[in-house]
Short mmCIF file of C-alpha atoms in Angstrom, two decimals:
data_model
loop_
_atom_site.label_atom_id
_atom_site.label_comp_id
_atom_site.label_asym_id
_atom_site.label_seq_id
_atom_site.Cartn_x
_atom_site.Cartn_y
_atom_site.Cartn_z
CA UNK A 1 -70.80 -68.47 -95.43
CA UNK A 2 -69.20 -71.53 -94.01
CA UNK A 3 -66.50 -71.59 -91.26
CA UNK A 4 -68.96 -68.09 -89.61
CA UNK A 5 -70.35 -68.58 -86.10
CA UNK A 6 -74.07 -69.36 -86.46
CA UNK A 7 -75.74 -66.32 -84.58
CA UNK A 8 -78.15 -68.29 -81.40
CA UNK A 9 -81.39 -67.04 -81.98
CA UNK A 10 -83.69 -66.80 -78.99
CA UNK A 11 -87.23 -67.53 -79.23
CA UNK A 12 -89.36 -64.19 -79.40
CA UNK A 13 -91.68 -64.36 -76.12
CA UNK A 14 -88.70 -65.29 -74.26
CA UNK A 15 -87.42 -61.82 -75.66
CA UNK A 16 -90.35 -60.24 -74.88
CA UNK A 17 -90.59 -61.53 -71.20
CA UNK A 18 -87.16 -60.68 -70.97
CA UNK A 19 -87.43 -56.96 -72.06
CA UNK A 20 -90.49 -56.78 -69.74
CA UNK A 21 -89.01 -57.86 -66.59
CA UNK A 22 -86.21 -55.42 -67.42
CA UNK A 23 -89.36 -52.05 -67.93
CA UNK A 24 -90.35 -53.23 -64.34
CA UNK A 25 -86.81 -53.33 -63.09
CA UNK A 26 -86.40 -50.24 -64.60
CA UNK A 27 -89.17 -48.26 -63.84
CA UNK A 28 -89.08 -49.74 -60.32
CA UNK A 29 -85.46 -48.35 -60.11
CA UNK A 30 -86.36 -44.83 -60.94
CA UNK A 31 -89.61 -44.58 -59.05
CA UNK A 32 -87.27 -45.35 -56.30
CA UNK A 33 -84.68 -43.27 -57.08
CA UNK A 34 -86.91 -40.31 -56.72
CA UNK A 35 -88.51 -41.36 -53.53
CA UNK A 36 -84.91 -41.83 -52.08
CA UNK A 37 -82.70 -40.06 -54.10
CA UNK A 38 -79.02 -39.97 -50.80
CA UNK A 39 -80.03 -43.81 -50.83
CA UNK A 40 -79.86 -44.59 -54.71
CA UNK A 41 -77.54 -42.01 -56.10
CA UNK A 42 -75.57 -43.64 -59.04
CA UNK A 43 -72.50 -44.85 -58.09
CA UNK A 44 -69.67 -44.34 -60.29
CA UNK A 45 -69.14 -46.95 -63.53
CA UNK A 46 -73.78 -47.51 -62.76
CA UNK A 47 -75.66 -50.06 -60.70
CA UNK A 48 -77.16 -53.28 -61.97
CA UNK A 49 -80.66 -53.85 -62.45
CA UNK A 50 -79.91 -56.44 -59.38
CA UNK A 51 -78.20 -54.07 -57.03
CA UNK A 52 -81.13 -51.55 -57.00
CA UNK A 53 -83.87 -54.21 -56.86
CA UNK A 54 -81.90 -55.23 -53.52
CA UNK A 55 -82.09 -51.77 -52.33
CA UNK A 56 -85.65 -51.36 -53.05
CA UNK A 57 -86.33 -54.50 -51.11
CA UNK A 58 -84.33 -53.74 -48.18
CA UNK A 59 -85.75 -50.26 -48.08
CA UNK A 60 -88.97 -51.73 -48.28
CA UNK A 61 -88.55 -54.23 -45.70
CA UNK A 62 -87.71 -51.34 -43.37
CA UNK A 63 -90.48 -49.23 -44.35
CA UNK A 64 -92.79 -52.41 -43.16
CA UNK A 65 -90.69 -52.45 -40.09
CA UNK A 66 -91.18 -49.20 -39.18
CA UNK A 67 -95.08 -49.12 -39.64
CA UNK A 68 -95.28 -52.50 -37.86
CA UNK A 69 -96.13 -54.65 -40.35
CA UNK A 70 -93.72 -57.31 -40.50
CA UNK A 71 -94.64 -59.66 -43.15
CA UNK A 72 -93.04 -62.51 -41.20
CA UNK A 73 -95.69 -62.09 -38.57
CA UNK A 74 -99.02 -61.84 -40.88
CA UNK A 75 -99.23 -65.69 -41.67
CA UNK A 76 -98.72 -65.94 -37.58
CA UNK A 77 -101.51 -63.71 -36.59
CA UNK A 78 -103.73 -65.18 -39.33
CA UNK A 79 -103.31 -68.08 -38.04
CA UNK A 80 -103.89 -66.92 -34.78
CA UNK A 81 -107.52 -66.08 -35.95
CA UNK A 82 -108.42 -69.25 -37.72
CA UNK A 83 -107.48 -71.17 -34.57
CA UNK A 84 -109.61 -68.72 -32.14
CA UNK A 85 -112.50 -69.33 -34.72
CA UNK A 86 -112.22 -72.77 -34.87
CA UNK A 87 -111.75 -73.18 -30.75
CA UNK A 88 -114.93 -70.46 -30.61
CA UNK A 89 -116.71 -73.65 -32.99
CA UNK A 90 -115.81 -75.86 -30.79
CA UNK A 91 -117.27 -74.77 -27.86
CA UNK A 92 -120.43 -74.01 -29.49
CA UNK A 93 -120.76 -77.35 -30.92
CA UNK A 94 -120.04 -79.07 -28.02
CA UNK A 95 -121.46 -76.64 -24.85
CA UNK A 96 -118.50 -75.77 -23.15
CA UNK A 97 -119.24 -72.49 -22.11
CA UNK A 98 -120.87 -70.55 -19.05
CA UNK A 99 -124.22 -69.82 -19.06
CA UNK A 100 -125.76 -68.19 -15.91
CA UNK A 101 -128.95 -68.25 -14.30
CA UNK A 102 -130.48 -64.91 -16.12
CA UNK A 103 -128.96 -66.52 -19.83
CA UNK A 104 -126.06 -64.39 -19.96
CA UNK A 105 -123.85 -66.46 -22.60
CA UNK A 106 -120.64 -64.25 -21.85
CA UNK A 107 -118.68 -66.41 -24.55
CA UNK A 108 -121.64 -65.23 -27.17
CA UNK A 109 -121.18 -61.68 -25.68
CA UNK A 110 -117.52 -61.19 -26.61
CA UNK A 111 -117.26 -63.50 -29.63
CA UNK A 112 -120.37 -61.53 -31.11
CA UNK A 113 -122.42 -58.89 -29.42
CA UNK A 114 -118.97 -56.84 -28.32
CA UNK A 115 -117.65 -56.74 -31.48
CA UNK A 116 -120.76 -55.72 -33.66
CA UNK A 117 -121.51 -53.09 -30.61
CA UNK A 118 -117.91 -51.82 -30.89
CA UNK A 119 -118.58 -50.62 -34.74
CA UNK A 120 -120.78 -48.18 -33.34
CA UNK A 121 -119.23 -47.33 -29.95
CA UNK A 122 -115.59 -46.06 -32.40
CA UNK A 123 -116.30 -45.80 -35.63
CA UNK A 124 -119.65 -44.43 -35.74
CA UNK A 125 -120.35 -42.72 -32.57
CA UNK A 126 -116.41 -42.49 -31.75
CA UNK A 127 -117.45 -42.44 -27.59
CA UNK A 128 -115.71 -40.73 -25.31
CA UNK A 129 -115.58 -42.09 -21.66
CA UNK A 130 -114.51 -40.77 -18.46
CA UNK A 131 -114.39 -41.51 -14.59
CA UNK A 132 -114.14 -45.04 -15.24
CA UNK A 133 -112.11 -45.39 -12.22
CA UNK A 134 -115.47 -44.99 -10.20
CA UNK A 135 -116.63 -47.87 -10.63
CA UNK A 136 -115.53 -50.79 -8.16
CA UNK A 137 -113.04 -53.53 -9.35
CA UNK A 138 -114.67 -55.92 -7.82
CA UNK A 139 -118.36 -56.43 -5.83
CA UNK A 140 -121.93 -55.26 -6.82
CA UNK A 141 -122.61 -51.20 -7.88
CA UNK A 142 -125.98 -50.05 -9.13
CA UNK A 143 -125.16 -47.39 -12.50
CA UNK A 144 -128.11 -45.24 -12.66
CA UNK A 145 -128.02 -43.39 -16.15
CA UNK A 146 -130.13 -41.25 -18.29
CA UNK A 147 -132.23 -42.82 -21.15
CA UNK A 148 -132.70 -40.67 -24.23
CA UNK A 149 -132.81 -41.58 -28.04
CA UNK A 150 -136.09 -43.16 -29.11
CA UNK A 151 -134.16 -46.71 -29.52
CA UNK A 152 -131.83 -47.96 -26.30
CA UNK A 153 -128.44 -47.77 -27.90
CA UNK A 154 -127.25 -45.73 -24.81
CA UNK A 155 -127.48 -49.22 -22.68
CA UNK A 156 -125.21 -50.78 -25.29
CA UNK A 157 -123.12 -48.16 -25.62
CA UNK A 158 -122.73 -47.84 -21.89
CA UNK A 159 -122.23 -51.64 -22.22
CA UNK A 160 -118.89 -51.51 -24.34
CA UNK A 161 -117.34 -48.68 -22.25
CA UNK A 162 -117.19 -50.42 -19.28
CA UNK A 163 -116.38 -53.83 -20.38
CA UNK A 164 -113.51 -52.19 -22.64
CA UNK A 165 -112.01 -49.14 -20.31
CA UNK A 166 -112.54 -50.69 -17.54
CA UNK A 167 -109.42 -52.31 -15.62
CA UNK A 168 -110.99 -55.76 -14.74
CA UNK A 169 -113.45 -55.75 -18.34
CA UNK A 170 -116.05 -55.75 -16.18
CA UNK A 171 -119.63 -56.85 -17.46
CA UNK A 172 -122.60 -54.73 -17.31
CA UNK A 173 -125.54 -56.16 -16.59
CA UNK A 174 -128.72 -54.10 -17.95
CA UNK A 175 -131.94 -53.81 -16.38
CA UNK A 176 -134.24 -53.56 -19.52
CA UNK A 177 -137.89 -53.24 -20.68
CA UNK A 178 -140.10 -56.00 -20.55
CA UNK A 179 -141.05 -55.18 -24.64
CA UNK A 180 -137.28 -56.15 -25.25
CA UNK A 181 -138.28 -59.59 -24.35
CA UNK A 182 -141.34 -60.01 -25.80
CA UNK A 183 -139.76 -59.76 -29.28
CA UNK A 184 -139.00 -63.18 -31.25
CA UNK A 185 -135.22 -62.67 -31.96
CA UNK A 186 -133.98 -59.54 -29.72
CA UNK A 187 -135.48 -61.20 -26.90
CA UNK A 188 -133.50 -64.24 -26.94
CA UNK A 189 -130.14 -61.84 -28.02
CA UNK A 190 -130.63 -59.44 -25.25
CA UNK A 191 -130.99 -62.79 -22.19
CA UNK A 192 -127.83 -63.69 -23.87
CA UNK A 193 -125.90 -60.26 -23.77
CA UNK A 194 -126.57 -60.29 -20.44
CA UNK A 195 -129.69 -58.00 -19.67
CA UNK A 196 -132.78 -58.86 -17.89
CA UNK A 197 -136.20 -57.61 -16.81
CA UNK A 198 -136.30 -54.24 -15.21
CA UNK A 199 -137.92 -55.01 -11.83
CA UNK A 200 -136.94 -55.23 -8.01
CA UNK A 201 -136.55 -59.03 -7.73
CA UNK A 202 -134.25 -59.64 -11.16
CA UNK A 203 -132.08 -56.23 -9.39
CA UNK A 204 -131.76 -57.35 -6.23
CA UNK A 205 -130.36 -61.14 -7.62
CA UNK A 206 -128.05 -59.43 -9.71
CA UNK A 207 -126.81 -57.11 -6.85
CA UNK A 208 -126.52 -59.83 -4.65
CA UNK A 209 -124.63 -62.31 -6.71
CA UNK A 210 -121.64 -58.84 -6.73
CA UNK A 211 -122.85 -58.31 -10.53
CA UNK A 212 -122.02 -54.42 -11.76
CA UNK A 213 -125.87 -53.82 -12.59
CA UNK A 214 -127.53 -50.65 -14.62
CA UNK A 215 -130.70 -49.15 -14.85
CA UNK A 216 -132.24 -46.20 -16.49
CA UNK A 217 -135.04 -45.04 -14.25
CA UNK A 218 -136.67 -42.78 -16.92
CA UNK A 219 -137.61 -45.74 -18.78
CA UNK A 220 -139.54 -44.84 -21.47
CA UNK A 221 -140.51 -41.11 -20.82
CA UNK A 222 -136.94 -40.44 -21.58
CA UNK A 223 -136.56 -42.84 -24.61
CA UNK A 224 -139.78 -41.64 -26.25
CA UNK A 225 -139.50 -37.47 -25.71
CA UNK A 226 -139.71 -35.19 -28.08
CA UNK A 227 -136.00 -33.48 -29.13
CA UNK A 228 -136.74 -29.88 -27.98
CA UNK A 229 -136.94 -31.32 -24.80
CA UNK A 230 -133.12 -32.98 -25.12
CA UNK A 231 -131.20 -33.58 -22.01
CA UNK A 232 -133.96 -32.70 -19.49
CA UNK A 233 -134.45 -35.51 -17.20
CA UNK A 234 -137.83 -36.96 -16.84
CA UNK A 235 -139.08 -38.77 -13.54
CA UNK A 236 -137.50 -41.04 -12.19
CA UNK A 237 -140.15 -43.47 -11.45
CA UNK A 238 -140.82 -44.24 -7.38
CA UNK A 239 -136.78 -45.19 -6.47
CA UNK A 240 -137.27 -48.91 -6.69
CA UNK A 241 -133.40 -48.77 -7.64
CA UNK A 242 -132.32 -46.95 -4.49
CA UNK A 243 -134.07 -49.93 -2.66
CA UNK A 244 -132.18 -52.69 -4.26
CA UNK A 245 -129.06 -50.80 -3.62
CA UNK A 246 -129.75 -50.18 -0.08
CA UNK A 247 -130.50 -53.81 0.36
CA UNK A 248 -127.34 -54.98 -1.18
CA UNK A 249 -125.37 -52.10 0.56
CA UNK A 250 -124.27 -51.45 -2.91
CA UNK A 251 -122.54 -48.02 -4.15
CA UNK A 252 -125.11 -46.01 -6.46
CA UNK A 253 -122.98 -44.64 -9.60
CA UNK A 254 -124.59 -41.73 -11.36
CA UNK A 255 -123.82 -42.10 -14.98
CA UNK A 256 -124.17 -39.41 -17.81
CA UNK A 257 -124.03 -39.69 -21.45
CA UNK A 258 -124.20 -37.17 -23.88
CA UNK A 259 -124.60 -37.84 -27.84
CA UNK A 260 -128.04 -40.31 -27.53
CA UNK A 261 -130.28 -37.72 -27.81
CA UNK A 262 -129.25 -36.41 -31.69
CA UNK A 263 -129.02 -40.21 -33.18
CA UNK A 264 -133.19 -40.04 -33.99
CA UNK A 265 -134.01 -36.48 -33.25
CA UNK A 266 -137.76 -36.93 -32.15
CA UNK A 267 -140.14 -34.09 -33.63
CA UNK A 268 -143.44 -35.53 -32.92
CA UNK A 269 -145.29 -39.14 -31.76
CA UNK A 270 -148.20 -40.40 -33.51
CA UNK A 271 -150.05 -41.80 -30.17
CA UNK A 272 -152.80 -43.50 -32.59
CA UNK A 273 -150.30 -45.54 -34.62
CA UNK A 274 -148.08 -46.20 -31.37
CA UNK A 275 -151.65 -48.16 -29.58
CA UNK A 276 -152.16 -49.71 -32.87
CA UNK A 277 -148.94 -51.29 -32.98
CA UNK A 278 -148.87 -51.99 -29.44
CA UNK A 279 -145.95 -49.25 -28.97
CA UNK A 280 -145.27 -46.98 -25.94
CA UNK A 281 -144.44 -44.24 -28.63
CA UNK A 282 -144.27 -43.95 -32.70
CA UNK A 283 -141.60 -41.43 -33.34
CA UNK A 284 -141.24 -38.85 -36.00
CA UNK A 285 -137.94 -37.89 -37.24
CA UNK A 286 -136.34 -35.62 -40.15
CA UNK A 287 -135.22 -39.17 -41.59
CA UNK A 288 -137.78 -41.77 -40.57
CA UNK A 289 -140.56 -42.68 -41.98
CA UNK A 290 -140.19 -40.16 -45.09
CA UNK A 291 -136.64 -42.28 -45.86
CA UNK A 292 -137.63 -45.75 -45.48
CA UNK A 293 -135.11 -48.35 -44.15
CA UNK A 294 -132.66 -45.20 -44.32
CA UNK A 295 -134.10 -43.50 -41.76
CA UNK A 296 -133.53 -46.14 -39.21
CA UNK A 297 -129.51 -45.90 -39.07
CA UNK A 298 -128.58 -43.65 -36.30
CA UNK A 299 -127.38 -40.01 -36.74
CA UNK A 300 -123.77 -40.35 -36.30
CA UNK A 301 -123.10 -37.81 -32.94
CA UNK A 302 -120.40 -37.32 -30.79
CA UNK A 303 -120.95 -39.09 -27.63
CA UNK A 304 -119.36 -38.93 -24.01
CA UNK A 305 -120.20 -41.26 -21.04
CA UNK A 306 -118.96 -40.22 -17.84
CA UNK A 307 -119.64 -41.87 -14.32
CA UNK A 308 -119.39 -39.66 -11.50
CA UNK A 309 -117.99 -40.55 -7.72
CA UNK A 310 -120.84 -43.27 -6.07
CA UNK A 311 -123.19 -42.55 -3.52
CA UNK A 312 -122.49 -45.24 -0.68
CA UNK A 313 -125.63 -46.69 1.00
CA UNK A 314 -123.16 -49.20 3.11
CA UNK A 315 -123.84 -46.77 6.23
CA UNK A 316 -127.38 -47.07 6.27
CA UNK A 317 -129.30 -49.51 8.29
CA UNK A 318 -132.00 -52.16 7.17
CA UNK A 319 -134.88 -50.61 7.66
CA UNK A 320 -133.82 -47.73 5.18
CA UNK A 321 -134.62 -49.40 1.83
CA UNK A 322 -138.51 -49.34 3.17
CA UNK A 323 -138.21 -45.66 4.34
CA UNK A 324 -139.73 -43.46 1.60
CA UNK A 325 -138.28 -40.49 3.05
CA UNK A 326 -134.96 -42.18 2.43
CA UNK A 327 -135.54 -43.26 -1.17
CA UNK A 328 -137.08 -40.48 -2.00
CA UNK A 329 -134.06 -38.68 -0.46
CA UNK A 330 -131.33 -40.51 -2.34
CA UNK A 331 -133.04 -40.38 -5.53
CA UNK A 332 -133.43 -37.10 -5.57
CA UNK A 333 -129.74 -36.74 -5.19
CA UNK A 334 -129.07 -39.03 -7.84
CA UNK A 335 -131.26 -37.59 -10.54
CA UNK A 336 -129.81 -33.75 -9.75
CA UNK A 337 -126.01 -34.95 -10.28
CA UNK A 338 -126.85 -36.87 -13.53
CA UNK A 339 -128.50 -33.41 -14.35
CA UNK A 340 -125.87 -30.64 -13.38
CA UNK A 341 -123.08 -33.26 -15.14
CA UNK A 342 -125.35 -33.38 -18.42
CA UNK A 343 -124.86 -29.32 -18.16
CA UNK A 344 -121.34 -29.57 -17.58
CA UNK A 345 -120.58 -31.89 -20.23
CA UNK A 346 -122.56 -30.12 -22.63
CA UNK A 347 -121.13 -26.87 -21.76
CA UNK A 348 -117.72 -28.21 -22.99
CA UNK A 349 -119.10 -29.61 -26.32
CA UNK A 350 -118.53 -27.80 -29.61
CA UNK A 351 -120.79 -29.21 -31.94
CA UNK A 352 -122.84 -32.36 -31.49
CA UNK A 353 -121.66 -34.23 -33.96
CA UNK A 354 -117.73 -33.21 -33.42
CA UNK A 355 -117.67 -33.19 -29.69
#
């Protein structure tokens, strides 16, 4: 009829986006008055859809607060990252970074080998470590441990704990097999992380250079034996270690670590395959070969690494690192406190695979 208002008509997805926004609002609004009922009580006359989305924000925001994850400070710490991977490009591309005499890249080492080892050492094996405080801050020490576990992820393991838990992030240096080198790819990774050939001269540069050096005297009579035989120590070769040390006057730290011995459970060794393939042993486990690749990932144990009080050797003479009687003496000592502390620590574990 003329002289009536025109009604305005509004467009019908604008009514629809409209009426959606208000369902979120809304449902928004309740979900929150249920979580926090004292906070969004209805005052009297009603809130606006406005008022309680600004309570649900601010509540929010302190919620994020409280669980320290301030959403100001993610675009900082991302950025944080890109620039540390883009400075760790940098000095790749252009070989600024230390590389010592043995290979040991210690910029590779952290960037790389630390981090992929550290998967394991909490998430998968979630190690324990104690008496950390026994090793020196400073200055060469010789860490003698036990070797169990058919493959050497005690070494890296041992690796980690120290250059994590220990006050200075100390590196360790390992004294490995001469088969770890003689392999295409780990050969090359393992000169970089640091490790090199288990003999007297490559142990008695490291020791005299002040380097925190290890070595696992049972070699591979402890790596390769079978699992009813767990946690006994095997021979401890002729003392070469105790030598080195006592030529470097350098404190001898017995180290024992429990868990390695359950991660490949070793029920027999095929000698004939093990010459065939050039191996010092070819293990047989509930998982490997029957399960394929499967069978090589590690049972996931509890472990617990613990380095006892050194052995000084800074009060014997010169002469004593040729004395048999004296190596002999001092290894003997070694090997029976790594034993009795395997006991002890086993004593006090529940389960081997909860600790």
């Amino acid at each position: 009829m003329a002289g009536e208002p025109k009604a305005k008509v509004i467009p019908l997805h604008k009514n629809s986006s409209r009426a959606a926004a208000q369902r979120r609002t809304a449902a928004r609004a309740e979900s929150a008055r249920r979580r926090h009922p004292s906070v969004l009580s209805d005052p009297p006359g009603g809130a606006s859809a406005e008022q309680i989305a600004a309570v649900i924000h601010e509540i929010d925001e302190h919620r994020g607060v409280a669980a320290g994850t301030d959403p100001e400070q993610t675009p900082n710490e991302l950025a944080k990252r890109i620039a540390a991977v883009a400075e760790f490009i940098r000095k790749r591309m252009t070989g600024d970074y230390p590389v010592d005499e043995f290979g040991f890249d210690s910029h590779l080492n952290d960037a790389l080998f630390l981090p992929l080892m550290r998967v394991f050492f909490k998430s998968w094996f979630r190690v324990e470590v104690s008496g950390i405080e026994n090793l020196p801050t400073s200055g060469a020490a010789l860490v003698v441990a036990n070797h169990a576990g058919v493959l050497p992820f005690d070494g890296l393991m041992a690796s980690v704990a120290v250059h994590d838990h220990h006050p200075t992030h100390r590196d360790l240096r390992l004294l490995a097999a001469d088969m770890v080198f003689d392999l295409p790819v780990l050969g090359h990774a393992a000169r970089k992380a640091g490790h090199t050939l288990a003999c007297t001269a490559d142990a008695d540069r490291l020791l005299a250079a002040g380097e925190l050096t290890a070595v696992f005297p049972e070699g591979y009579k402890g790596l390769g034996k079978h699992f009813k035989d767990r946690y006994k120590l095997q021979r401890f070769g002729r003392g070469g270690f105790v030598s080195a040390a006592l030529r470097a006057k350098a404190p001898i730290v017995p180290c024992s670590i429990v868990g390695s011995e359950e991660i490949y459970p070793m029920i027999a060794d095929v000698k004939l395959l093990a010459r065939l393939l050039g191996l010092p042993y070819f293990p047989i486990t509930p998982l490997f070969p029957l399960a394929g690749p499967a069978g090589l990932v590690p049972l996931p144990s509890k472990w617990h690494i613990q380095f006892g009080e050194p052995i000084e050797t800074a009060e014997y003479d010169e002469s004593a690192a040729d004395d048999p009687m004296v190596t002999f003496e001092l290894t003997d000592h070694v090997r029976e406190t790594i034993q009795q502390t395997l006991y002890q620590l086993l004593a006090n574990r529940r389960n081997m695979f909860l600790g």
